[in-house]
Amino acid sequence: MMLALAEAGRGLGNTSPNPMVGAVITRGEDEVPIAFGHHERAGAPHAEVIALEKAGEAARGATLYVNLEPCDHEGSTPPCTRAIIEAGIARVVIATYDEDERVRGAGVERLKAAGIQVDVGPGETPARELNRMYLHQRRAGRPFVTLKMAQSLDGAIAQKQGERFALTGRAAWGHVRRLRFEHDAVMVGVGTVIVDDPQLTVRPFRERAVPYKRIVVDASARTPLDRKLVKERTRASTIIATTASAPRERLEALQSAGVDVLVCGARDDGRVDPHDLLARLGSLGMLSVLCEGGPMLASTLLEESLVDELHVLIAPVVLGTASSAPAFHTLSRQHHLRATKVRKLGDDALIVARPSE
C-alpha cells in the first residue's frame, strides 16, 4: 500500500477535480509487484486501468492494491470496477472509501458481488491525508481552505497598515510556491491587490494539467485594471468574487479586460459572504483554495470556521511599533487549533495547524 500511495503522489497538483490514486498489482505468496499505475489528470485513464493494462494476463488471480475505493460509475472514463472484474483480479486491498456520492461503498459492493475478496483499511490514515482536499470537498461541498500568513515574532505583518513589507526569506517563499502549485486556486482580498500588486503565480513556472486560478475577494469591484493579475493571464486566470452591489460599469470593465466575475451573496456589512463564495467554487469542482491574506480576509475565514489548515511563517524579527499591522484582527473569540508540523525554513519558522476536533 505504501507503494500505491507513492504512485498516487506522482499526480500531485494535476488530478483535480479528481483524487490522486495509485495502484500496484502483486502476485504470489511473497506479493511481488508486477505492475504500477497512477492517475495523471482528469479525463486520463485511472490508476487501476493503467496497472491492469501493464500486467496483462498476469493480472488474472493477482492482488490489486489501491489507495482509494475504485469508481463504479460511468464518467469521462468507464468504471474501474468493470476493468478489475474483467481482468480476473482475485483480491483487492483498498486503503479508504471514496466520499464521492456516486461511489461511497458502491465500488466495494460491486467487487464483492463479483466474488472478489476485498479488504478495506490498510494505510487508511496516510491515504486520507494524501487526498484530504478531495475528500473534504466531496464531503462538505466546498473547497479545502488553507490559510497562509507570514508574521514577525511580535505578530505583525508589516511596519505600517497598508504598507508592503517582505518578512520571510527564500526558503519560506519556496514553501509558498509549493503550496500554490498544490492548490487549485490562490485567494486574496482586494486590499492586498491594491497595496502589493502581486502576480500570485508559481515561479519558476510549473505547468499544471488544470491551470490554477487567482481569486480576488472584492465586494465593490475595486480591483484596478492595471494590476498584474488582471494584465498577465498566460499562467493563471483571475476571478473577481464580488456582490450584486458592485457598480455595473466596473464589472463590465473587468470582464472586458479578460477577468471572470463571480457574483456572490453579501454579508450584512456588505462584504462578500465567504460561505456562499466557497460553495460556488465547490460547485465548479474546485477542490482547494490557498488564502494568502490579508488580515481582514484571514480573520473572516477563521471567524466563520472556514479554515481547514493554517500555515504560519514566523520571521525572526520584532517590528515593535505601535502602528504595526497585526496578522489577525476583528476576531471576537479564541480559536483553538492543534499543531501538526513545526519546521525551520532557512531563518524562518513554519507552524502548520488544523482546527481541534
Tab-separated table of C-alpha atoms in Angstrom, residues 82-273:
chain	number	residue	atom	x	y	z
A	82	ARG	CA	-15.632	-3.348	-14.504
A	83	ALA	CA	-11.989	-3.386	-15.586
A	84	ILE	CA	-10.937	-5.107	-12.344
A	85	ILE	CA	-13.595	-7.803	-12.668
A	86	GLU	CA	-12.902	-8.448	-16.357
A	87	ALA	CA	-9.164	-8.707	-15.683
A	88	GLY	CA	-9.753	-11.584	-13.242
A	89	ILE	CA	-8.234	-9.950	-10.158
A	90	ALA	CA	-8.748	-12.236	-7.156
A	91	ARG	CA	-8.244	-9.768	-4.311
A	92	VAL	CA	-8.441	-6.000	-3.930
A	93	VAL	CA	-6.928	-4.140	-0.976
A	94	ILE	CA	-8.280	-0.593	-0.549
A	95	ALA	CA	-6.899	1.991	1.859
A	96	THR	CA	-10.083	4.047	2.271
A	97	TYR	CA	-13.590	4.571	0.946
A	98	ASP	CA	-14.358	7.326	-1.554
A	99	GLU	CA	-16.533	10.202	-0.256
A	100	ASP	CA	-17.997	10.909	-3.705
A	101	GLU	CA	-21.750	10.286	-3.550
A	102	ARG	CA	-21.506	8.254	-6.772
A	103	VAL	CA	-19.180	5.780	-5.038
A	104	ARG	CA	-19.326	5.662	-1.191
A	105	GLY	CA	-19.132	1.901	-0.868
A	106	ALA	CA	-20.688	1.032	-4.229
A	107	GLY	CA	-17.308	0.111	-5.658
A	108	VAL	CA	-16.575	-2.265	-2.801
A	109	GLU	CA	-20.007	-3.886	-3.064
A	110	ARG	CA	-19.695	-4.394	-6.823
A	111	LEU	CA	-16.339	-6.135	-6.410
A	112	LYS	CA	-17.661	-8.363	-3.622
A	113	ALA	CA	-20.710	-9.274	-5.685
A	114	ALA	CA	-18.337	-10.474	-8.406
A	115	GLY	CA	-16.688	-12.870	-5.928
A	116	ILE	CA	-13.542	-10.800	-5.386
A	117	GLN	CA	-12.029	-10.698	-1.894
A	118	VAL	CA	-11.991	-7.086	-0.726
A	119	ASP	CA	-10.073	-5.737	2.266
A	120	VAL	CA	-10.539	-2.099	3.293
A	121	GLY	CA	-8.422	-0.188	5.796
A	122	PRO	CA	-4.683	-0.864	5.388
A	123	GLY	CA	-2.956	2.500	5.036
A	124	GLU	CA	-6.161	4.447	5.713
A	125	THR	CA	-4.557	7.309	7.664
A	126	PRO	CA	-1.888	8.287	5.085
A	127	ALA	CA	-4.384	7.687	2.278
A	128	ARG	CA	-6.892	10.117	3.736
A	129	GLU	CA	-4.124	12.619	4.416
A	130	LEU	CA	-2.926	12.462	0.809
A	131	ASN	CA	-6.416	13.139	-0.546
A	132	ARG	CA	-7.638	15.320	2.327
A	133	MET	CA	-8.605	18.144	-0.038
A	134	TYR	CA	-10.564	15.913	-2.396
A	135	LEU	CA	-12.316	14.043	0.428
A	136	HIS	CA	-13.206	17.308	2.177
A	137	GLN	CA	-14.702	18.819	-0.964
A	138	ARG	CA	-16.769	15.722	-1.659
A	139	ARG	CA	-17.973	15.608	1.947
A	140	ALA	CA	-18.562	19.320	2.625
A	141	GLY	CA	-19.372	20.599	-0.866
A	142	ARG	CA	-16.775	23.371	-0.635
A	143	PRO	CA	-13.030	23.529	-1.264
A	144	PHE	CA	-10.466	22.723	1.408
A	145	VAL	CA	-9.143	26.101	2.615
A	146	THR	CA	-5.508	26.554	3.558
A	147	LEU	CA	-4.681	29.902	5.152
A	148	LYS	CA	-1.091	31.129	4.829
A	149	MET	CA	0.139	34.038	6.925
A	150	ALA	CA	3.637	35.477	7.431
A	151	GLN	CA	4.340	37.485	10.559
A	152	SER	CA	7.027	38.822	12.834
A	153	LEU	CA	7.807	37.432	16.265
A	154	ASP	CA	5.526	40.065	17.768
A	155	GLY	CA	2.633	39.153	15.477
A	156	ALA	CA	2.769	41.874	12.825
A	157	ILE	CA	2.674	41.528	9.037
A	158	ALA	CA	4.058	44.990	8.204
A	159	GLN	CA	5.546	48.037	9.871
A	160	LYS	CA	2.500	50.115	8.955
A	161	GLN	CA	-1.060	49.375	7.906
A	162	GLY	CA	-1.372	49.304	4.108
A	163	GLU	CA	2.383	49.128	3.546
A	164	ARG	CA	4.139	46.381	1.603
A	165	PHE	CA	6.775	44.628	3.675
A	166	ALA	CA	8.742	41.437	2.906
A	167	LEU	CA	9.209	39.434	6.103
A	168	THR	CA	10.356	35.953	5.182
A	169	GLY	CA	13.301	34.570	3.245
A	170	ARG	CA	13.931	32.404	0.200
A	171	ALA	CA	13.192	29.043	1.832
A	172	ALA	CA	9.832	30.298	3.070
A	173	TRP	CA	8.982	31.587	-0.390
A	174	GLY	CA	9.814	28.158	-1.788
A	175	HIS	CA	7.272	26.675	0.614
A	176	VAL	CA	4.635	29.157	-0.567
A	177	ARG	CA	5.312	28.333	-4.218
A	178	ARG	CA	4.807	24.627	-3.483
A	179	LEU	CA	1.536	25.432	-1.727
A	180	ARG	CA	0.345	27.393	-4.745
A	181	PHE	CA	1.126	24.505	-7.070
A	182	GLU	CA	-0.730	22.004	-4.879
A	183	HIS	CA	-3.906	24.098	-4.650
A	184	ASP	CA	-6.476	24.782	-7.359
A	185	ALA	CA	-6.585	28.499	-6.591
A	186	VAL	CA	-4.910	31.223	-4.559
A	187	MET	CA	-7.171	33.819	-2.928
A	188	VAL	CA	-6.538	37.320	-1.603
A	189	GLY	CA	-8.576	40.360	-0.642
A	190	VAL	CA	-8.733	43.421	-2.863
A	191	GLY	CA	-6.644	45.354	-0.319
A	192	THR	CA	-3.699	43.043	-0.956
A	193	VAL	CA	-4.078	43.573	-4.706
A	194	ILE	CA	-4.088	47.354	-4.315
A	195	VAL	CA	-1.126	47.515	-1.912
A	196	ASP	CA	1.119	44.690	-3.128
A	197	ASP	CA	0.136	44.246	-6.804
A	198	PRO	CA	1.040	40.525	-6.598
A	199	GLN	CA	1.246	38.123	-9.552
A	200	LEU	CA	0.136	35.148	-7.421
A	201	THR	CA	1.735	32.642	-9.767
A	202	VAL	CA	4.160	29.767	-9.292
A	203	ARG	CA	7.663	30.990	-10.091
A	204	PRO	CA	9.608	29.473	-11.682
A	205	PHE	CA	6.579	28.421	-13.725
A	206	ARG	CA	5.323	24.836	-13.344
A	207	GLU	CA	2.544	23.828	-15.680
A	208	ARG	CA	-0.496	22.135	-14.150
A	209	ALA	CA	-2.798	19.807	-16.068
A	210	VAL	CA	-5.619	22.007	-14.744
A	211	PRO	CA	-4.393	25.631	-14.798
A	212	TYR	CA	-4.822	27.173	-11.409
A	213	LYS	CA	-6.794	30.299	-10.694
A	214	ARG	CA	-6.411	33.538	-8.766
A	215	ILE	CA	-9.393	34.775	-6.761
A	216	VAL	CA	-9.789	38.350	-5.549
A	217	VAL	CA	-12.457	38.926	-2.904
A	218	ASP	CA	-13.716	42.350	-3.913
A	219	ALA	CA	-17.289	43.249	-2.923
A	220	SER	CA	-17.293	46.576	-4.806
A	221	ALA	CA	-15.183	45.501	-7.824
A	222	ARG	CA	-12.443	47.991	-6.899
A	223	THR	CA	-9.630	45.935	-8.447
A	224	PRO	CA	-7.578	48.331	-10.642
A	225	LEU	CA	-7.296	47.304	-14.283
A	226	ASP	CA	-3.526	47.903	-14.280
A	227	ARG	CA	-2.803	45.192	-11.677
A	228	LYS	CA	-0.581	42.283	-12.701
A	229	LEU	CA	-3.228	39.634	-12.064
A	230	VAL	CA	-5.542	41.460	-14.480
A	231	LYS	CA	-2.958	42.108	-17.200
A	232	GLU	CA	-0.977	38.827	-17.022
A	233	ARG	CA	-3.240	35.881	-17.865
A	234	THR	CA	-0.970	33.338	-19.569
A	235	ARG	CA	-0.016	31.445	-16.401
A	236	ALA	CA	-3.272	31.723	-14.458
A	237	SER	CA	-6.747	33.143	-14.918
A	238	THR	CA	-8.374	35.526	-12.451
A	239	ILE	CA	-11.791	35.505	-10.795
A	240	ILE	CA	-13.181	38.601	-9.085
A	241	ALA	CA	-15.567	37.454	-6.337
A	242	THR	CA	-17.942	40.342	-5.846
A	243	THR	CA	-21.537	41.184	-4.899
A	244	ALA	CA	-24.648	42.431	-6.671
A	245	SER	CA	-23.997	45.920	-5.262
A	246	ALA	CA	-20.819	46.363	-7.315
A	247	PRO	CA	-21.148	49.063	-9.997
A	248	ARG	CA	-22.125	47.554	-13.334
A	249	GLU	CA	-19.552	49.617	-15.224
A	250	ARG	CA	-16.764	48.228	-13.012
A	251	LEU	CA	-17.885	44.657	-13.647
A	252	GLU	CA	-18.074	45.253	-17.393
A	253	ALA	CA	-14.617	46.836	-17.399
A	254	LEU	CA	-13.104	43.852	-15.577
A	255	GLN	CA	-14.815	41.386	-17.899
A	256	SER	CA	-13.596	43.324	-20.925
A	257	ALA	CA	-10.076	43.028	-19.513
A	258	GLY	CA	-10.406	39.222	-19.538
A	259	VAL	CA	-11.288	38.676	-15.889
A	260	ASP	CA	-14.068	36.316	-14.796
A	261	VAL	CA	-16.648	37.814	-12.442
A	262	LEU	CA	-18.396	35.678	-9.824
A	263	VAL	CA	-21.313	37.433	-8.138
A	264	CYS	CA	-21.811	36.076	-4.613
A	265	GLY	CA	-24.141	36.752	-1.731
A	266	ALA	CA	-23.291	39.595	0.625
A	267	ARG	CA	-22.993	39.776	4.405
A	268	ASP	CA	-24.870	42.354	6.441
A	269	ASP	CA	-21.788	44.598	6.310
A	270	GLY	CA	-21.745	44.456	2.505
A	271	ARG	CA	-18.698	42.232	2.186
A	272	VAL	CA	-18.661	39.007	0.198
A	273	ASP	CA	-20.254	36.110	2.102
